[in-house]
mmCIF file with all atom_site columns, C-alpha atoms in Angstrom:
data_model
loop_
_atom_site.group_PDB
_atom_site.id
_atom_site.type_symbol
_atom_site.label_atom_id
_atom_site.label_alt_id
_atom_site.label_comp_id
_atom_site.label_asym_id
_atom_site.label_entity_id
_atom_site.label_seq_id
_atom_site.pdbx_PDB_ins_code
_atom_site.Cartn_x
_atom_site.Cartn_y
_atom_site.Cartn_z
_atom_site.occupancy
_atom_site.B_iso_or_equiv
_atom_site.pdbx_formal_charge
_atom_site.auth_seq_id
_atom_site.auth_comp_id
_atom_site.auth_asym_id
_atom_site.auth_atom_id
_atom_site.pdbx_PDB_model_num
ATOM 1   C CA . UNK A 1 1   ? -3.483  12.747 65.558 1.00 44.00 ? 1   UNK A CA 1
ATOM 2   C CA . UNK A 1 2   ? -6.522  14.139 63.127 1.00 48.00 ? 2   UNK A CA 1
ATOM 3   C CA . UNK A 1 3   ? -5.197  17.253 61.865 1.00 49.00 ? 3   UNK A CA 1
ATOM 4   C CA . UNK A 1 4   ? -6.828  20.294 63.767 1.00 53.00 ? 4   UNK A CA 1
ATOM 5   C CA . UNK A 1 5   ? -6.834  23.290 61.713 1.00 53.00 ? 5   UNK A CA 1
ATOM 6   C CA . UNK A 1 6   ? -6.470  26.908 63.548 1.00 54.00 ? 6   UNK A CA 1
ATOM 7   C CA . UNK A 1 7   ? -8.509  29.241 62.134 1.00 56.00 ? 7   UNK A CA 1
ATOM 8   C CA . UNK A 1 8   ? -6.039  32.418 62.814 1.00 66.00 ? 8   UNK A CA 1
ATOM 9   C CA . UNK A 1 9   ? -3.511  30.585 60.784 1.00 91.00 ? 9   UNK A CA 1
ATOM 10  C CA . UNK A 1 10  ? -5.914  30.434 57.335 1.00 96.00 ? 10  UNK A CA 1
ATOM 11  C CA . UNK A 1 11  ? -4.780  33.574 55.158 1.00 98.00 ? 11  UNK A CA 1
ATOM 12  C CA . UNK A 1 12  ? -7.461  36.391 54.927 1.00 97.00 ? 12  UNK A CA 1
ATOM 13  C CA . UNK A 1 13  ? -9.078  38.376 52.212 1.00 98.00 ? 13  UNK A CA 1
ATOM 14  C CA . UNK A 1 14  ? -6.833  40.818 52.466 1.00 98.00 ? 14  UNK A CA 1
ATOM 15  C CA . UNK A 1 15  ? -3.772  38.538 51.635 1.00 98.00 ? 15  UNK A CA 1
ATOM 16  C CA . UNK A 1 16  ? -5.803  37.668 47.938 1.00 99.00 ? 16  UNK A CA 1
ATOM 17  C CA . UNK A 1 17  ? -7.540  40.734 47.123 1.00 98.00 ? 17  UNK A CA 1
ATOM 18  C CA . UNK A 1 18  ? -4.302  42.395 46.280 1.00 98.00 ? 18  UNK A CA 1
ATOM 19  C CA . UNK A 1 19  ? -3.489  43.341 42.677 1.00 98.00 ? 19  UNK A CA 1
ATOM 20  C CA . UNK A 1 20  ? -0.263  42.774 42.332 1.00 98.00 ? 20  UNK A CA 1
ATOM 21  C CA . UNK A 1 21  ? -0.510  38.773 41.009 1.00 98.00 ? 21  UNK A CA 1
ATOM 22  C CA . UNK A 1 22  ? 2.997   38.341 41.000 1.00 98.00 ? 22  UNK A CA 1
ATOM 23  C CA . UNK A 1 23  ? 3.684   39.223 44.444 1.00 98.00 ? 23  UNK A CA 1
ATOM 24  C CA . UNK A 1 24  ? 1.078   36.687 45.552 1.00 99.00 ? 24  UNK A CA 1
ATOM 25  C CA . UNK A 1 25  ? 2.522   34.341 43.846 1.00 99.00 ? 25  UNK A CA 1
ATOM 26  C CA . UNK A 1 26  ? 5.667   34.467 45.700 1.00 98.00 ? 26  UNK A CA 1
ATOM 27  C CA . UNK A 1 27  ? 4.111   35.123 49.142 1.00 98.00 ? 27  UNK A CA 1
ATOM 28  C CA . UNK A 1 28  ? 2.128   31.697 48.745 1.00 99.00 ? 28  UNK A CA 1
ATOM 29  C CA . UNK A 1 29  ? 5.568   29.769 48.343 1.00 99.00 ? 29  UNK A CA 1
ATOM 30  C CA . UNK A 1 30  ? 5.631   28.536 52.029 1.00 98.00 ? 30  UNK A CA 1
ATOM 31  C CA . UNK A 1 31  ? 2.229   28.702 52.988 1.00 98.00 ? 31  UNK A CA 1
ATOM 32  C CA . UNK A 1 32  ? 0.258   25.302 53.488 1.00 98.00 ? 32  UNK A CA 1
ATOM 33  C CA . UNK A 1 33  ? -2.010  24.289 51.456 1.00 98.00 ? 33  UNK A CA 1
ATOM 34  C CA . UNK A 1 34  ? -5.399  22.113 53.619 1.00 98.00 ? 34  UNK A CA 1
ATOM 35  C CA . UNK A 1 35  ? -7.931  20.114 51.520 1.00 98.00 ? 35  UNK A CA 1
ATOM 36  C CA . UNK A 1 36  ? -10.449 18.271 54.086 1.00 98.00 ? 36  UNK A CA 1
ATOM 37  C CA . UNK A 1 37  ? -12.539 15.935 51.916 1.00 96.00 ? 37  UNK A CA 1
ATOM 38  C CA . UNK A 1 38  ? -14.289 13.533 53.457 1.00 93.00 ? 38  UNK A CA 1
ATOM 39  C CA . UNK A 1 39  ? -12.700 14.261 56.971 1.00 94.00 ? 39  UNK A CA 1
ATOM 40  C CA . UNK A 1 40  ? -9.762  12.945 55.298 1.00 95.00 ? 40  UNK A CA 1
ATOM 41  C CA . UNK A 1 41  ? -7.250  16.416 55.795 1.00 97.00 ? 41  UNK A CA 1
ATOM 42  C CA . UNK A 1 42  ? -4.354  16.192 53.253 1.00 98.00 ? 42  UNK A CA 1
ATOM 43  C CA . UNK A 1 43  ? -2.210  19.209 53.927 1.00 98.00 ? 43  UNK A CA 1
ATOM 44  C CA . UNK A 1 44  ? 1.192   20.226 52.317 1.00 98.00 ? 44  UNK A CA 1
ATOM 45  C CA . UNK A 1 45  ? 3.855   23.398 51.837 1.00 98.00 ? 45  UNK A CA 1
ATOM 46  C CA . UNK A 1 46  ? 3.059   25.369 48.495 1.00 99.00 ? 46  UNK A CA 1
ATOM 47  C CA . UNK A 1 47  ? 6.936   25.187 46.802 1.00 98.00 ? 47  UNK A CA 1
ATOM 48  C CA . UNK A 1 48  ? 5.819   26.267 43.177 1.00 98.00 ? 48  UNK A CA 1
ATOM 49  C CA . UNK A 1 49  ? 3.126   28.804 41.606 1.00 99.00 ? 49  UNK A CA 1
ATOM 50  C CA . UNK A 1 50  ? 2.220   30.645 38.098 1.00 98.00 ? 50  UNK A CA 1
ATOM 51  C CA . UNK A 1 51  ? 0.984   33.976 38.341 1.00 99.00 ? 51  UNK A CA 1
ATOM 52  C CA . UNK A 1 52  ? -1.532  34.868 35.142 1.00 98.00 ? 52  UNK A CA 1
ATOM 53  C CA . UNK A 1 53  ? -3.496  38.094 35.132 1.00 98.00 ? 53  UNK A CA 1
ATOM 54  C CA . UNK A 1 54  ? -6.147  39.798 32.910 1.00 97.00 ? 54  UNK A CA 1
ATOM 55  C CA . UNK A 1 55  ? -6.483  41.639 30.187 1.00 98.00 ? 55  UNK A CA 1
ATOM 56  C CA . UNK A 1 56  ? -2.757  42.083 29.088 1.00 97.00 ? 56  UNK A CA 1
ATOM 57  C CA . UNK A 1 57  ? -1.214  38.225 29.388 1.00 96.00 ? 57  UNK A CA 1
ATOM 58  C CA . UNK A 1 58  ? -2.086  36.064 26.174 1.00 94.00 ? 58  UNK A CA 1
ATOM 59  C CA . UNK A 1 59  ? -1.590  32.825 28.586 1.00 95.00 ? 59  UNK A CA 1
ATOM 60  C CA . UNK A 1 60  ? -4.011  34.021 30.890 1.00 97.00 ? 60  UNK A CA 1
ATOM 61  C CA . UNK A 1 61  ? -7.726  32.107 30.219 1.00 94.00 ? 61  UNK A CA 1
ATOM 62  C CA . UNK A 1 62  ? -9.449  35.834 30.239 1.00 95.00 ? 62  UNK A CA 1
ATOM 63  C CA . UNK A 1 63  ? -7.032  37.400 27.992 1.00 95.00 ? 63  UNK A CA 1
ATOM 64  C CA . UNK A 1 64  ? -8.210  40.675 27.131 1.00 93.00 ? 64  UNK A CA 1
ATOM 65  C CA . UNK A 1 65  ? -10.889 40.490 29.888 1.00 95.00 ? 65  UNK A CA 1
ATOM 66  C CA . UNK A 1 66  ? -12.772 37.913 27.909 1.00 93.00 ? 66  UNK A CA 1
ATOM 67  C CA . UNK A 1 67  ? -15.904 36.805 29.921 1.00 95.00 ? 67  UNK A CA 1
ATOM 68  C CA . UNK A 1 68  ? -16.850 33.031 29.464 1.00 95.00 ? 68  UNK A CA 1
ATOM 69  C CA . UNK A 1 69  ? -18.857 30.467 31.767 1.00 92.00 ? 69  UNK A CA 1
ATOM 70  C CA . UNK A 1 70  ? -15.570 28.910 32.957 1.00 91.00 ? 70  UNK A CA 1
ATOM 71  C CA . UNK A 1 71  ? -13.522 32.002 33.243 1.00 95.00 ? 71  UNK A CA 1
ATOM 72  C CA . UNK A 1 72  ? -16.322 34.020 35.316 1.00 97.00 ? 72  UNK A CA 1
ATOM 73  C CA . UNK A 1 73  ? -15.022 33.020 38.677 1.00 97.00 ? 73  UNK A CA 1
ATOM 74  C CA . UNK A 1 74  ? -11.290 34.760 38.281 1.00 98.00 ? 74  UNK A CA 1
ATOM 75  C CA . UNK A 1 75  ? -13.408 38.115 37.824 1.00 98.00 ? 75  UNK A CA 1
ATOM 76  C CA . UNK A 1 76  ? -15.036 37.135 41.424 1.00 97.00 ? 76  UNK A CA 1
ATOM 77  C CA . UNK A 1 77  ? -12.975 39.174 44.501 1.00 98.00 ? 77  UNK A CA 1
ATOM 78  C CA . UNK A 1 78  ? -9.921  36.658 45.316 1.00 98.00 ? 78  UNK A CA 1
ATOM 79  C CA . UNK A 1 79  ? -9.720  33.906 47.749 1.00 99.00 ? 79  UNK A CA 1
ATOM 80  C CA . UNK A 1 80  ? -11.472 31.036 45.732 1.00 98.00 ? 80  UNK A CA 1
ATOM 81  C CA . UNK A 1 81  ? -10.858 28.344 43.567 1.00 98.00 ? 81  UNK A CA 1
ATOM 82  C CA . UNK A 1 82  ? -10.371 28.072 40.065 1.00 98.00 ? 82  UNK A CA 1
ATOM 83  C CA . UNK A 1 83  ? -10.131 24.565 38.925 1.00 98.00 ? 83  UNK A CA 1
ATOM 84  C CA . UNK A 1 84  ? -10.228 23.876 34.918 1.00 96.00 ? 84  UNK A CA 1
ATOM 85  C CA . UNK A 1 85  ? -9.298  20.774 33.077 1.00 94.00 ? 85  UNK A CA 1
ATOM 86  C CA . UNK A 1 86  ? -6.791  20.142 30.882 1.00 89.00 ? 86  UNK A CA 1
ATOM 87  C CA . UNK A 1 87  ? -6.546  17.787 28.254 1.00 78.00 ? 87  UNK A CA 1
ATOM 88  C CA . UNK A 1 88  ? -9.489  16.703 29.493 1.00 78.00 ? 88  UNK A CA 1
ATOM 89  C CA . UNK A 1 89  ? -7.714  14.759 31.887 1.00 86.00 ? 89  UNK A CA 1
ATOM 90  C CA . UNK A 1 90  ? -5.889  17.136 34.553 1.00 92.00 ? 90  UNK A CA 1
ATOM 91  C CA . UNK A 1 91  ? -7.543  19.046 37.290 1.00 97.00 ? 91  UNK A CA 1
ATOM 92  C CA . UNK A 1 92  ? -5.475  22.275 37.857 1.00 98.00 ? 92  UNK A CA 1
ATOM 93  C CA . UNK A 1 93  ? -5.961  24.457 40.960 1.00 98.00 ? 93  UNK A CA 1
ATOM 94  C CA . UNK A 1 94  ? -5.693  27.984 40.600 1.00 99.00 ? 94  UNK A CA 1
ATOM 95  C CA . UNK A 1 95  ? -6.185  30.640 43.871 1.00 99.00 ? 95  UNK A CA 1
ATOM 96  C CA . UNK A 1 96  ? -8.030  33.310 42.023 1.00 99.00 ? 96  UNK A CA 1
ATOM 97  C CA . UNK A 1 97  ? -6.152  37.082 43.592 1.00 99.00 ? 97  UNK A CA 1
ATOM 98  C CA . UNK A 1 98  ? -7.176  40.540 43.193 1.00 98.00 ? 98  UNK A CA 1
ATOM 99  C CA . UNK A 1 99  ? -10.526 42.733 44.127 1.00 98.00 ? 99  UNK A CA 1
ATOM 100 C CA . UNK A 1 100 ? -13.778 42.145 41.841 1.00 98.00 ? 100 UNK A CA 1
ATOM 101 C CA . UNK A 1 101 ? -13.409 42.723 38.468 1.00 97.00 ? 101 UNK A CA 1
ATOM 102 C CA . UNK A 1 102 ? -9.753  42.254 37.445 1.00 98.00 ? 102 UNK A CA 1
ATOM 103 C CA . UNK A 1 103 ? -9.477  38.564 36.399 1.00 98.00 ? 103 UNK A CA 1
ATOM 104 C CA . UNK A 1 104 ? -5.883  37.260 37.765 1.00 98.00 ? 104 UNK A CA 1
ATOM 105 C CA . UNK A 1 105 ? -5.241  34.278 39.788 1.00 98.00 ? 105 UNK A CA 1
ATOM 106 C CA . UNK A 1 106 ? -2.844  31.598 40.469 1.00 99.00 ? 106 UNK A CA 1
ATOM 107 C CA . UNK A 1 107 ? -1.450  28.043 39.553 1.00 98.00 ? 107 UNK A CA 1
ATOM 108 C CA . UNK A 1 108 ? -0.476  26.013 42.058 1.00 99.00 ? 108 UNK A CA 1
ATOM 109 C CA . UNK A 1 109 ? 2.025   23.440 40.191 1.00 98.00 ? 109 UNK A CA 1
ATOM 110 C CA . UNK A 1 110 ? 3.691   21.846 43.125 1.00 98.00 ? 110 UNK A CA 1
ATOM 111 C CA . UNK A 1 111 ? 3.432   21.176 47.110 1.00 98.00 ? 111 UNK A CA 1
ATOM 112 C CA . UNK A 1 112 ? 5.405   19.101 49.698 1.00 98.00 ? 112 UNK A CA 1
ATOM 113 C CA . UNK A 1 113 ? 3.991   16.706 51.556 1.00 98.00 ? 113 UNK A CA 1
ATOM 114 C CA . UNK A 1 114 ? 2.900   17.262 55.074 1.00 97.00 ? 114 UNK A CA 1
ATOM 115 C CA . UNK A 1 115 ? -0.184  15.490 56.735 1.00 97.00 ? 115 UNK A CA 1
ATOM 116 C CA . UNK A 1 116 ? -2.107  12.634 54.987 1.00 98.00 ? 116 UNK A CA 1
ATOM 117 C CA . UNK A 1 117 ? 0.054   11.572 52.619 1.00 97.00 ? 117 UNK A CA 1
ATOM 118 C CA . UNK A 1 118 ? -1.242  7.749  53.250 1.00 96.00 ? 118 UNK A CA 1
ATOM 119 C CA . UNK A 1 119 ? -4.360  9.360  51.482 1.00 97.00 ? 119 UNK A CA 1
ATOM 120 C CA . UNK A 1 120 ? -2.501  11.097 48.518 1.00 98.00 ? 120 UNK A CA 1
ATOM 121 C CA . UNK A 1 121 ? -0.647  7.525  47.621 1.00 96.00 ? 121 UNK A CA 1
ATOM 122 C CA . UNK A 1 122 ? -4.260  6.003  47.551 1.00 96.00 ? 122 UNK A CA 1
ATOM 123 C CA . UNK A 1 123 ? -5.332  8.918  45.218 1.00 97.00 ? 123 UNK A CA 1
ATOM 124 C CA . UNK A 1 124 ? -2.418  8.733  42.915 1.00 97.00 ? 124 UNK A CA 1
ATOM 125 C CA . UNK A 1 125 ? -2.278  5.297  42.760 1.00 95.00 ? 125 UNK A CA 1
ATOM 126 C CA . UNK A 1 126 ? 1.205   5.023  43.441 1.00 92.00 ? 126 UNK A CA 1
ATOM 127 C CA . UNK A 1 127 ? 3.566   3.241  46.656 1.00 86.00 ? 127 UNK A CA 1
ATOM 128 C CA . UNK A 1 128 ? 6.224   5.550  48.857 1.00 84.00 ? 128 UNK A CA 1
ATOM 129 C CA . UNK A 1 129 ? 9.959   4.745  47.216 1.00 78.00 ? 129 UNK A CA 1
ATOM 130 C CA . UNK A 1 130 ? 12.773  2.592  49.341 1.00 73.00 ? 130 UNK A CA 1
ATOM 131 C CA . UNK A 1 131 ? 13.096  3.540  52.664 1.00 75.00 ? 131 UNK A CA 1
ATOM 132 C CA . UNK A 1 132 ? 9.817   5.354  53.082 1.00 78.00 ? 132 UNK A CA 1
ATOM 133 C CA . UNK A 1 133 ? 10.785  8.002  51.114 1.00 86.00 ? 133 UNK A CA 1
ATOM 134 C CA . UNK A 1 134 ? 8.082   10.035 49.334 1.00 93.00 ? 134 UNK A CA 1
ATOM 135 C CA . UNK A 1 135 ? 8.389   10.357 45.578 1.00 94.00 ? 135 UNK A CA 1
ATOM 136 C CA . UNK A 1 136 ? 8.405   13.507 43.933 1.00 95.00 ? 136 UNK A CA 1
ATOM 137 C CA . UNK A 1 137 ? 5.996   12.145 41.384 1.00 96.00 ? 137 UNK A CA 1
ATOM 138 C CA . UNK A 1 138 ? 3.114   12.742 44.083 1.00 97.00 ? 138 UNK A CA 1
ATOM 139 C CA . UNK A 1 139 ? 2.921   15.930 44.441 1.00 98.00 ? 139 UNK A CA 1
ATOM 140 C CA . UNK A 1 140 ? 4.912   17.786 41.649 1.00 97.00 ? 140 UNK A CA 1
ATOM 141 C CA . UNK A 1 141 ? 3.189   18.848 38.714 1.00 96.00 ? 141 UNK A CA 1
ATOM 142 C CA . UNK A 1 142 ? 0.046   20.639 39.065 1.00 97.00 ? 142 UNK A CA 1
ATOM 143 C CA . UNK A 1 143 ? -2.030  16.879 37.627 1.00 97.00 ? 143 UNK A CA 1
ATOM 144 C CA . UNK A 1 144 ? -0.614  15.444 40.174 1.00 97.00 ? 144 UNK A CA 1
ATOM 145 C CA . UNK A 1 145 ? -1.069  18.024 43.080 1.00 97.00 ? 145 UNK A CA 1
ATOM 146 C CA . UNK A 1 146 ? -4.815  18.068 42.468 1.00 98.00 ? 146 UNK A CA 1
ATOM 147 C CA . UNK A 1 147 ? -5.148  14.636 42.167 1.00 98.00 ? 147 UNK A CA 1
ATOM 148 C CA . UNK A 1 148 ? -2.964  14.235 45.658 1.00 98.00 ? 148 UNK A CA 1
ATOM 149 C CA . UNK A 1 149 ? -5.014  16.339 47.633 1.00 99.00 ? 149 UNK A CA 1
ATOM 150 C CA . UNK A 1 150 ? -8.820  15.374 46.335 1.00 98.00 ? 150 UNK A CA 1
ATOM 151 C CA . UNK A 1 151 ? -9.314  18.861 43.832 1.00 98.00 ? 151 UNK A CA 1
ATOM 152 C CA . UNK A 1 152 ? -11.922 18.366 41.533 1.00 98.00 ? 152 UNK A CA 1
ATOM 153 C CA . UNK A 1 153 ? -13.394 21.164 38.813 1.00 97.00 ? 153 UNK A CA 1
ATOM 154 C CA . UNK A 1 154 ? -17.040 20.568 40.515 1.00 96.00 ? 154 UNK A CA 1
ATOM 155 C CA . UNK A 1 155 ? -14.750 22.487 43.326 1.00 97.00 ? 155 UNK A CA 1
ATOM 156 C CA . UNK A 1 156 ? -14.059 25.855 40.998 1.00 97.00 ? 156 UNK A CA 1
ATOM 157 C CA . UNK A 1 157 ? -15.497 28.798 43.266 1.00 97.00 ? 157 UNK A CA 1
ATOM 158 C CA . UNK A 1 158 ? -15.027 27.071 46.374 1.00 97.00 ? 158 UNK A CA 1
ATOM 159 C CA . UNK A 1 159 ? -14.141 30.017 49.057 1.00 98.00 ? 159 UNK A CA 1
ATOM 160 C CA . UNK A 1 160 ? -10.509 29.662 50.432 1.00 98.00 ? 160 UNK A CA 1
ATOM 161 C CA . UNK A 1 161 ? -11.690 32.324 53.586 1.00 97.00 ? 161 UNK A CA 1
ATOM 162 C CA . UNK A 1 162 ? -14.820 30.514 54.806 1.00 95.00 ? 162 UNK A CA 1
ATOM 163 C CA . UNK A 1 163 ? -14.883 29.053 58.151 1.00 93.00 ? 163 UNK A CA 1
ATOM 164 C CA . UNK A 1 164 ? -16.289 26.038 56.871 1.00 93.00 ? 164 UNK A CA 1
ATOM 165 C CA . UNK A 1 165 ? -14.247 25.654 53.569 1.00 95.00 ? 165 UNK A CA 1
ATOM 166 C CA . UNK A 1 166 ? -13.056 22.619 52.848 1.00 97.00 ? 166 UNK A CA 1
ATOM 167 C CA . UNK A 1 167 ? -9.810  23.659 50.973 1.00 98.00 ? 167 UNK A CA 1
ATOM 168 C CA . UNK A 1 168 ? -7.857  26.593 52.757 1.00 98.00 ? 168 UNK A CA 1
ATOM 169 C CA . UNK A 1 169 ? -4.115  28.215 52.703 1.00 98.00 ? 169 UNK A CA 1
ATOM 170 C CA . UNK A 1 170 ? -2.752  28.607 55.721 1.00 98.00 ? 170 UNK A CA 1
ATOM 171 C CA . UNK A 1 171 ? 0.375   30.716 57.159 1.00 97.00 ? 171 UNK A CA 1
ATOM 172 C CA . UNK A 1 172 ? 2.667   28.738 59.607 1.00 93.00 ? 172 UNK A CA 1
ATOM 173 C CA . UNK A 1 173 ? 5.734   31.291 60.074 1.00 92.00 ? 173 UNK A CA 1
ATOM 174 C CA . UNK A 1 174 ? 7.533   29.394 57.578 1.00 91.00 ? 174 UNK A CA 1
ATOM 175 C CA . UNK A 1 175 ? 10.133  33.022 55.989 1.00 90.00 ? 175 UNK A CA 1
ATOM 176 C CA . UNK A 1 176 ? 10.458  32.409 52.693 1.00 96.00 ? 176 UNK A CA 1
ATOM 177 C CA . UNK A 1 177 ? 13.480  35.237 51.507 1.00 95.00 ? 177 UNK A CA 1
ATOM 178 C CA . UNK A 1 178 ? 13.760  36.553 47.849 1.00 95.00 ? 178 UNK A CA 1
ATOM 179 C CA . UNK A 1 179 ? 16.875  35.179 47.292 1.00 95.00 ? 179 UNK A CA 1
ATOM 180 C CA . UNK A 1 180 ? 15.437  31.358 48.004 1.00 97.00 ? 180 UNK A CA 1
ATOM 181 C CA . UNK A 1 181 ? 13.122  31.720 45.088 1.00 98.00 ? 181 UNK A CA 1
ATOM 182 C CA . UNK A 1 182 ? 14.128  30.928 41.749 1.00 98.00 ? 182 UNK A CA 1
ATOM 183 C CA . UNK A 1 183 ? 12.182  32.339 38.747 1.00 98.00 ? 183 UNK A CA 1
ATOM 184 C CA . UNK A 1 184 ? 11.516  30.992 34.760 1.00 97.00 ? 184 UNK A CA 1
ATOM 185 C CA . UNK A 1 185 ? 9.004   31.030 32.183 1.00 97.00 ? 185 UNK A CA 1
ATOM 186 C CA . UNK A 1 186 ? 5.849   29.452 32.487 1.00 97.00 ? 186 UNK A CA 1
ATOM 187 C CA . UNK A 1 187 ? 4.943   26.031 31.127 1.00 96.00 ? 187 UNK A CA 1
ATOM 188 C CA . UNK A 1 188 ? 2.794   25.085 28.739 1.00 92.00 ? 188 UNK A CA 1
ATOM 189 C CA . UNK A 1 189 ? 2.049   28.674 27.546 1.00 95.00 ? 189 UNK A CA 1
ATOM 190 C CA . UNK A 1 190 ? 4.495   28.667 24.057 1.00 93.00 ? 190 UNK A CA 1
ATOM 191 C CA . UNK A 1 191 ? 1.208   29.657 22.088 1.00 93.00 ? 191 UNK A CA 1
ATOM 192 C CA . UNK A 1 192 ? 1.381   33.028 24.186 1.00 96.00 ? 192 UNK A CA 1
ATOM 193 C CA . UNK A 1 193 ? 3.678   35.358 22.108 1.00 95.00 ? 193 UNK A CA 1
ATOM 194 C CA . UNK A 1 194 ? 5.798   37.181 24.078 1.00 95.00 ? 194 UNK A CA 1
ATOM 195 C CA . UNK A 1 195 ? 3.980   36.603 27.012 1.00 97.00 ? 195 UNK A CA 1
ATOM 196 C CA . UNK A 1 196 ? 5.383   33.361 26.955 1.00 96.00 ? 196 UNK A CA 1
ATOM 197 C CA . UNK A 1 197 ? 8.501   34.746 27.827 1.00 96.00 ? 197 UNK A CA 1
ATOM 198 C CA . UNK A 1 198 ? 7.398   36.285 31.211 1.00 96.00 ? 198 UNK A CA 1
ATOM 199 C CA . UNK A 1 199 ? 9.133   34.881 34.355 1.00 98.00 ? 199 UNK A CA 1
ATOM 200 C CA . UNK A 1 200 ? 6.425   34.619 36.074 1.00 97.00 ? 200 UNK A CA 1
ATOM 201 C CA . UNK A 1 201 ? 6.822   30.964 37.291 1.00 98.00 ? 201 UNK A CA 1
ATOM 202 C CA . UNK A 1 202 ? 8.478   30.701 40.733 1.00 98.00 ? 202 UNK A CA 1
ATOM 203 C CA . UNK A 1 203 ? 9.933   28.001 42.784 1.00 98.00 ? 203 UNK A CA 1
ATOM 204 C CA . UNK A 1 204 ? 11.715  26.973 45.794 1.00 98.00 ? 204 UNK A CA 1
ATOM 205 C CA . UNK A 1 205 ? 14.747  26.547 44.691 1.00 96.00 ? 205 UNK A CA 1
ATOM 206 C CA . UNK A 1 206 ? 16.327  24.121 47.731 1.00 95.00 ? 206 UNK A CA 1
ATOM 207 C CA . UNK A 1 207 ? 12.512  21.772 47.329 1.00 97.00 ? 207 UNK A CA 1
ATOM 208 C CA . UNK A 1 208 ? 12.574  18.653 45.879 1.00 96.00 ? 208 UNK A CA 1
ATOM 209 C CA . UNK A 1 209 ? 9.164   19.061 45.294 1.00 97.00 ? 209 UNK A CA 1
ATOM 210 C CA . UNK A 1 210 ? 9.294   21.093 42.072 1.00 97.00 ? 210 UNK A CA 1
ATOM 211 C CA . UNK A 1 211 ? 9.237   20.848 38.043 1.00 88.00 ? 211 UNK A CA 1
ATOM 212 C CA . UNK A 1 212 ? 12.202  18.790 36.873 1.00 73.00 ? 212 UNK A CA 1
ATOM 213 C CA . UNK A 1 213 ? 15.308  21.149 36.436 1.00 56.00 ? 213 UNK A CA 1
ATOM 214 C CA . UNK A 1 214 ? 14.659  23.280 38.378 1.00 60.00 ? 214 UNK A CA 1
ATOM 215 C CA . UNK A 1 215 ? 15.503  22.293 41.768 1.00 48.00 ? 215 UNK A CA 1
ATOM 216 C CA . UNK A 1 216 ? 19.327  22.543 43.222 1.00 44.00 ? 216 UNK A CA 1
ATOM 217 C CA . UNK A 1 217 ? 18.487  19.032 44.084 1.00 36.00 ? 217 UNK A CA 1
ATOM 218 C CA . UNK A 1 218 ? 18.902  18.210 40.440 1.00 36.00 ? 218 UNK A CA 1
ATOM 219 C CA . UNK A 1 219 ? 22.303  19.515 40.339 1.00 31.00 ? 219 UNK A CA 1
ATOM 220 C CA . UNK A 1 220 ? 23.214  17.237 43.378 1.00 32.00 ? 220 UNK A CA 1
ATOM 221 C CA . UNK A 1 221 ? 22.217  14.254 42.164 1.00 25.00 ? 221 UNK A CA 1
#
């Protein structure tokens, strides 16, 4: 069945425009994330995020408020997209949070798979493992994520609250409690002083669908 998105389900401005970019973070763990490319709807549950945030975290892009073509859309009131390359190769999606002005947003480094995942093999070039069972590779990572669900950097300032957007978030009851998240430092970010020391990565801990280590899966297997 073609997926059938219900607009009273897509989070509102309110949920992004707060300033708090940790909190967000963690209240986005659960929530489904819909690209709808080419009426091909790939869909999947967010199960690890970075929070950065303007002007005090040396990781963050606008450290120190810094004002550049690329970094101009995290100063924009949240609920868009921030996509940037990396390594010229990677397309990373950030949800940019907060009201106007104060530059903090949101990596989204990991999802589970939900609707169209026929799609996200083609994307990612890769085949479902034995038994139909979805790698983690596919989704996990935020490379791959992008990739998976069709997120491009011509896509940066894309509106996540627009009827007609064509990459939303939406909230399907799914309770995600404080004690099911698990918390570390961010990746990638060792150039950040002691910012680079700030827990501000958080995860699902029972998902398969996160960075290696760092699921209770791991510890099972």
């Amino acid at each position: 069945m073609p997926y059938q998105p219900e607009y009273s389900h897509r989070l509102p401005a309110s949920f992004y425009c707060r300033t708090d970019v940790v909190q967000v973070a963690k209240d986005l763990l659960g929530k489904k994330l819909v690209t709808k490319f080419d009426n091909k709807p790939t869909t999947g549950i967010i199960t690890e995020v970075e929070a950065y945030r303007a002007p005090d975290d040396r990781a963050c892009h606008a450290f120190g408020n810094r004002r550049t073509k690329r970094t101009e859309i995290m100063f924009q009131e949240g609920g868009r997209a921030y996509i940037y390359l990396c390594y010229g190769i990677h397309h990373l999606f950030n949800v940019v949070t907060a009201p106007e002005g104060m530059a903090h947003a949101v990596l989204v480094r990991g999802i589970e798979p939900l609707e169209g995942i026929e799609t996200m093999f083609q994307r990612r070039g890769i085949k479902p493992g034995a038994k139909g069972i979805i790698p983690t590779k596919l989704t996990t990572g935020p490379g791959a994520l992008a990739q998976a669900l069709g997120l491009h950097t011509h896509q940066t300032g894309h509106s996540l609250i627009h009827p007609d957007s064509e990459i939303w978030i939406e909230d399907r009851g799914v309770i995600v409690s404080e004690n099911t998240i698990d918390a570390g430092p961010r990746i990638g970010v060792d150039y950040a002083g002691e910012c680079a020391a700030w827990e501000w990565r958080f995860w699902l801990r029972d998902s398969r669908f996160v960075s290696k280590g760092n699921s209770s899966y791991d510890s099972k297997s």
